[in-house]
Amino acid sequence: TQSDLLVINKTDLAEAVGADLEVMDRDSRRMRGDGPFVFAQVRNGEGVTEIAGYVREAWRGTTGQSASMNA
């Protein structure tokens, strides 16, 4: 199965561990199609707003809550 949202965290460590974020981006798009993914550095607050927004919208979709409700 495919996750609802792919979070690629700790992107600040990519260079140190030999990971290429451009390759990760390309592969994520290829494998997920239109499935959403976010590059993040949660510890530093980067990407958190996007992740929270996606989770909030998914919750609203399953509960029928309106977009105007505060979560």
PDB file of C-alpha atoms in Angstrom:
ATOM      1  CA  THR A   1       0.000   0.000   0.000  1.00  0.00           C
ATOM      2  CA  GLN A   2       0.960   3.625  -0.351  1.00  0.00           C
ATOM      3  CA  SER A   3       1.119   6.096   2.496  1.00  0.00           C
ATOM      4  CA  ASP A   4      -1.236   9.067   2.437  1.00  0.00           C
ATOM      5  CA  LEU A   5       1.711  11.430   2.863  1.00  0.00           C
ATOM      6  CA  LEU A   6       5.408  10.697   2.509  1.00  0.00           C
ATOM      7  CA  VAL A   7       7.514  12.792   4.883  1.00  0.00           C
ATOM      8  CA  ILE A   8      11.190  12.911   3.991  1.00  0.00           C
ATOM      9  CA  ASN A   9      12.615  14.233   7.238  1.00  0.00           C
ATOM     10  CA  LYS A  10      16.094  15.270   8.367  1.00  0.00           C
ATOM     11  CA  THR A  11      16.934  16.720   4.963  1.00  0.00           C
ATOM     12  CA  ASP A  12      19.629  18.784   6.652  1.00  0.00           C
ATOM     13  CA  LEU A  13      21.602  15.553   7.109  1.00  0.00           C
ATOM     14  CA  ALA A  14      21.360  14.475   3.471  1.00  0.00           C
ATOM     15  CA  GLU A  15      24.806  15.660   2.445  1.00  0.00           C
ATOM     16  CA  ALA A  16      26.460  14.136   5.517  1.00  0.00           C
ATOM     17  CA  VAL A  17      25.047  10.689   4.732  1.00  0.00           C
ATOM     18  CA  GLY A  18      25.530  10.886   0.970  1.00  0.00           C
ATOM     19  CA  ALA A  19      21.853  11.267   0.099  1.00  0.00           C
ATOM     20  CA  ASP A  20      20.858  13.341  -2.922  1.00  0.00           C
ATOM     21  CA  LEU A  21      17.636  15.294  -2.380  1.00  0.00           C
ATOM     22  CA  GLU A  22      17.183  15.777  -6.128  1.00  0.00           C
ATOM     23  CA  VAL A  23      17.225  12.006  -6.594  1.00  0.00           C
ATOM     24  CA  MET A  24      14.781  11.621  -3.686  1.00  0.00           C
ATOM     25  CA  ASP A  25      12.495  14.205  -5.281  1.00  0.00           C
ATOM     26  CA  ARG A  26      12.641  12.492  -8.668  1.00  0.00           C
ATOM     27  CA  ASP A  27      12.089   9.027  -7.227  1.00  0.00           C
ATOM     28  CA  SER A  28       9.233  10.197  -5.009  1.00  0.00           C
ATOM     29  CA  ARG A  29       7.448  11.729  -7.999  1.00  0.00           C
ATOM     30  CA  ARG A  30       8.040   8.630 -10.101  1.00  0.00           C
ATOM     31  CA  MET A  31       6.886   6.155  -7.465  1.00  0.00           C
ATOM     32  CA  ARG A  32       4.034   8.168  -5.949  1.00  0.00           C
ATOM     33  CA  GLY A  33       2.575   9.783  -9.040  1.00  0.00           C
ATOM     34  CA  ASP A  34       0.262  12.443  -7.645  1.00  0.00           C
ATOM     35  CA  GLY A  35       0.741  11.225  -4.065  1.00  0.00           C
ATOM     36  CA  PRO A  36       1.914  14.038  -1.810  1.00  0.00           C
ATOM     37  CA  PHE A  37       5.331  14.202  -0.203  1.00  0.00           C
ATOM     38  CA  VAL A  38       7.122  16.802   1.887  1.00  0.00           C
ATOM     39  CA  PHE A  39      10.797  17.462   2.495  1.00  0.00           C
ATOM     40  CA  ALA A  40      11.199  18.462   6.120  1.00  0.00           C
ATOM     41  CA  GLN A  41      13.490  19.300   8.974  1.00  0.00           C
ATOM     42  CA  VAL A  42      10.898  18.868  11.699  1.00  0.00           C
ATOM     43  CA  ARG A  43      13.358  19.594  14.491  1.00  0.00           C
ATOM     44  CA  ASN A  44      14.010  22.995  12.880  1.00  0.00           C
ATOM     45  CA  GLY A  45      10.344  23.620  12.054  1.00  0.00           C
ATOM     46  CA  GLU A  46      10.765  23.269   8.289  1.00  0.00           C
ATOM     47  CA  GLY A  47       7.883  21.473   6.606  1.00  0.00           C
ATOM     48  CA  VAL A  48       5.826  21.271   9.800  1.00  0.00           C
ATOM     49  CA  THR A  49       3.157  23.666   8.529  1.00  0.00           C
ATOM     50  CA  GLU A  50       2.723  21.629   5.350  1.00  0.00           C
ATOM     51  CA  ILE A  51       2.570  18.339   7.253  1.00  0.00           C
ATOM     52  CA  ALA A  52       0.065  19.686   9.784  1.00  0.00           C
ATOM     53  CA  GLY A  53      -2.055  21.158   6.999  1.00  0.00           C
ATOM     54  CA  TYR A  54      -2.201  17.851   5.174  1.00  0.00           C
ATOM     55  CA  VAL A  55      -3.107  15.946   8.339  1.00  0.00           C
ATOM     56  CA  ARG A  56      -5.762  18.539   9.196  1.00  0.00           C
ATOM     57  CA  GLU A  57      -7.340  18.312   5.732  1.00  0.00           C
ATOM     58  CA  ALA A  58      -7.283  14.509   5.819  1.00  0.00           C
ATOM     59  CA  TRP A  59      -8.962  14.589   9.239  1.00  0.00           C
ATOM     60  CA  ARG A  60     -11.611  16.985   7.991  1.00  0.00           C
ATOM     61  CA  GLY A  61     -12.252  14.725   5.028  1.00  0.00           C
ATOM     62  CA  THR A  62     -12.888  11.725   7.248  1.00  0.00           C
ATOM     63  CA  THR A  63     -14.943  13.525   9.894  1.00  0.00           C
ATOM     64  CA  GLY A  64     -16.920  15.888   7.693  1.00  0.00           C
ATOM     65  CA  GLN A  65     -15.621  18.907   9.617  1.00  0.00           C
ATOM     66  CA  SER A  66     -15.692  22.192   7.734  1.00  0.00           C
ATOM     67  CA  ALA A  67     -12.492  23.914   6.687  1.00  0.00           C
ATOM     68  CA  SER A  68     -13.393  26.874   8.897  1.00  0.00           C
ATOM     69  CA  MET A  69     -13.022  24.856  12.113  1.00  0.00           C
ATOM     70  CA  ASN A  70      -9.845  25.357  14.093  1.00  0.00           C
ATOM     71  CA  ALA A  71      -7.908  22.146  14.610  1.00  0.00           C
TER      72      ALA A  71
END
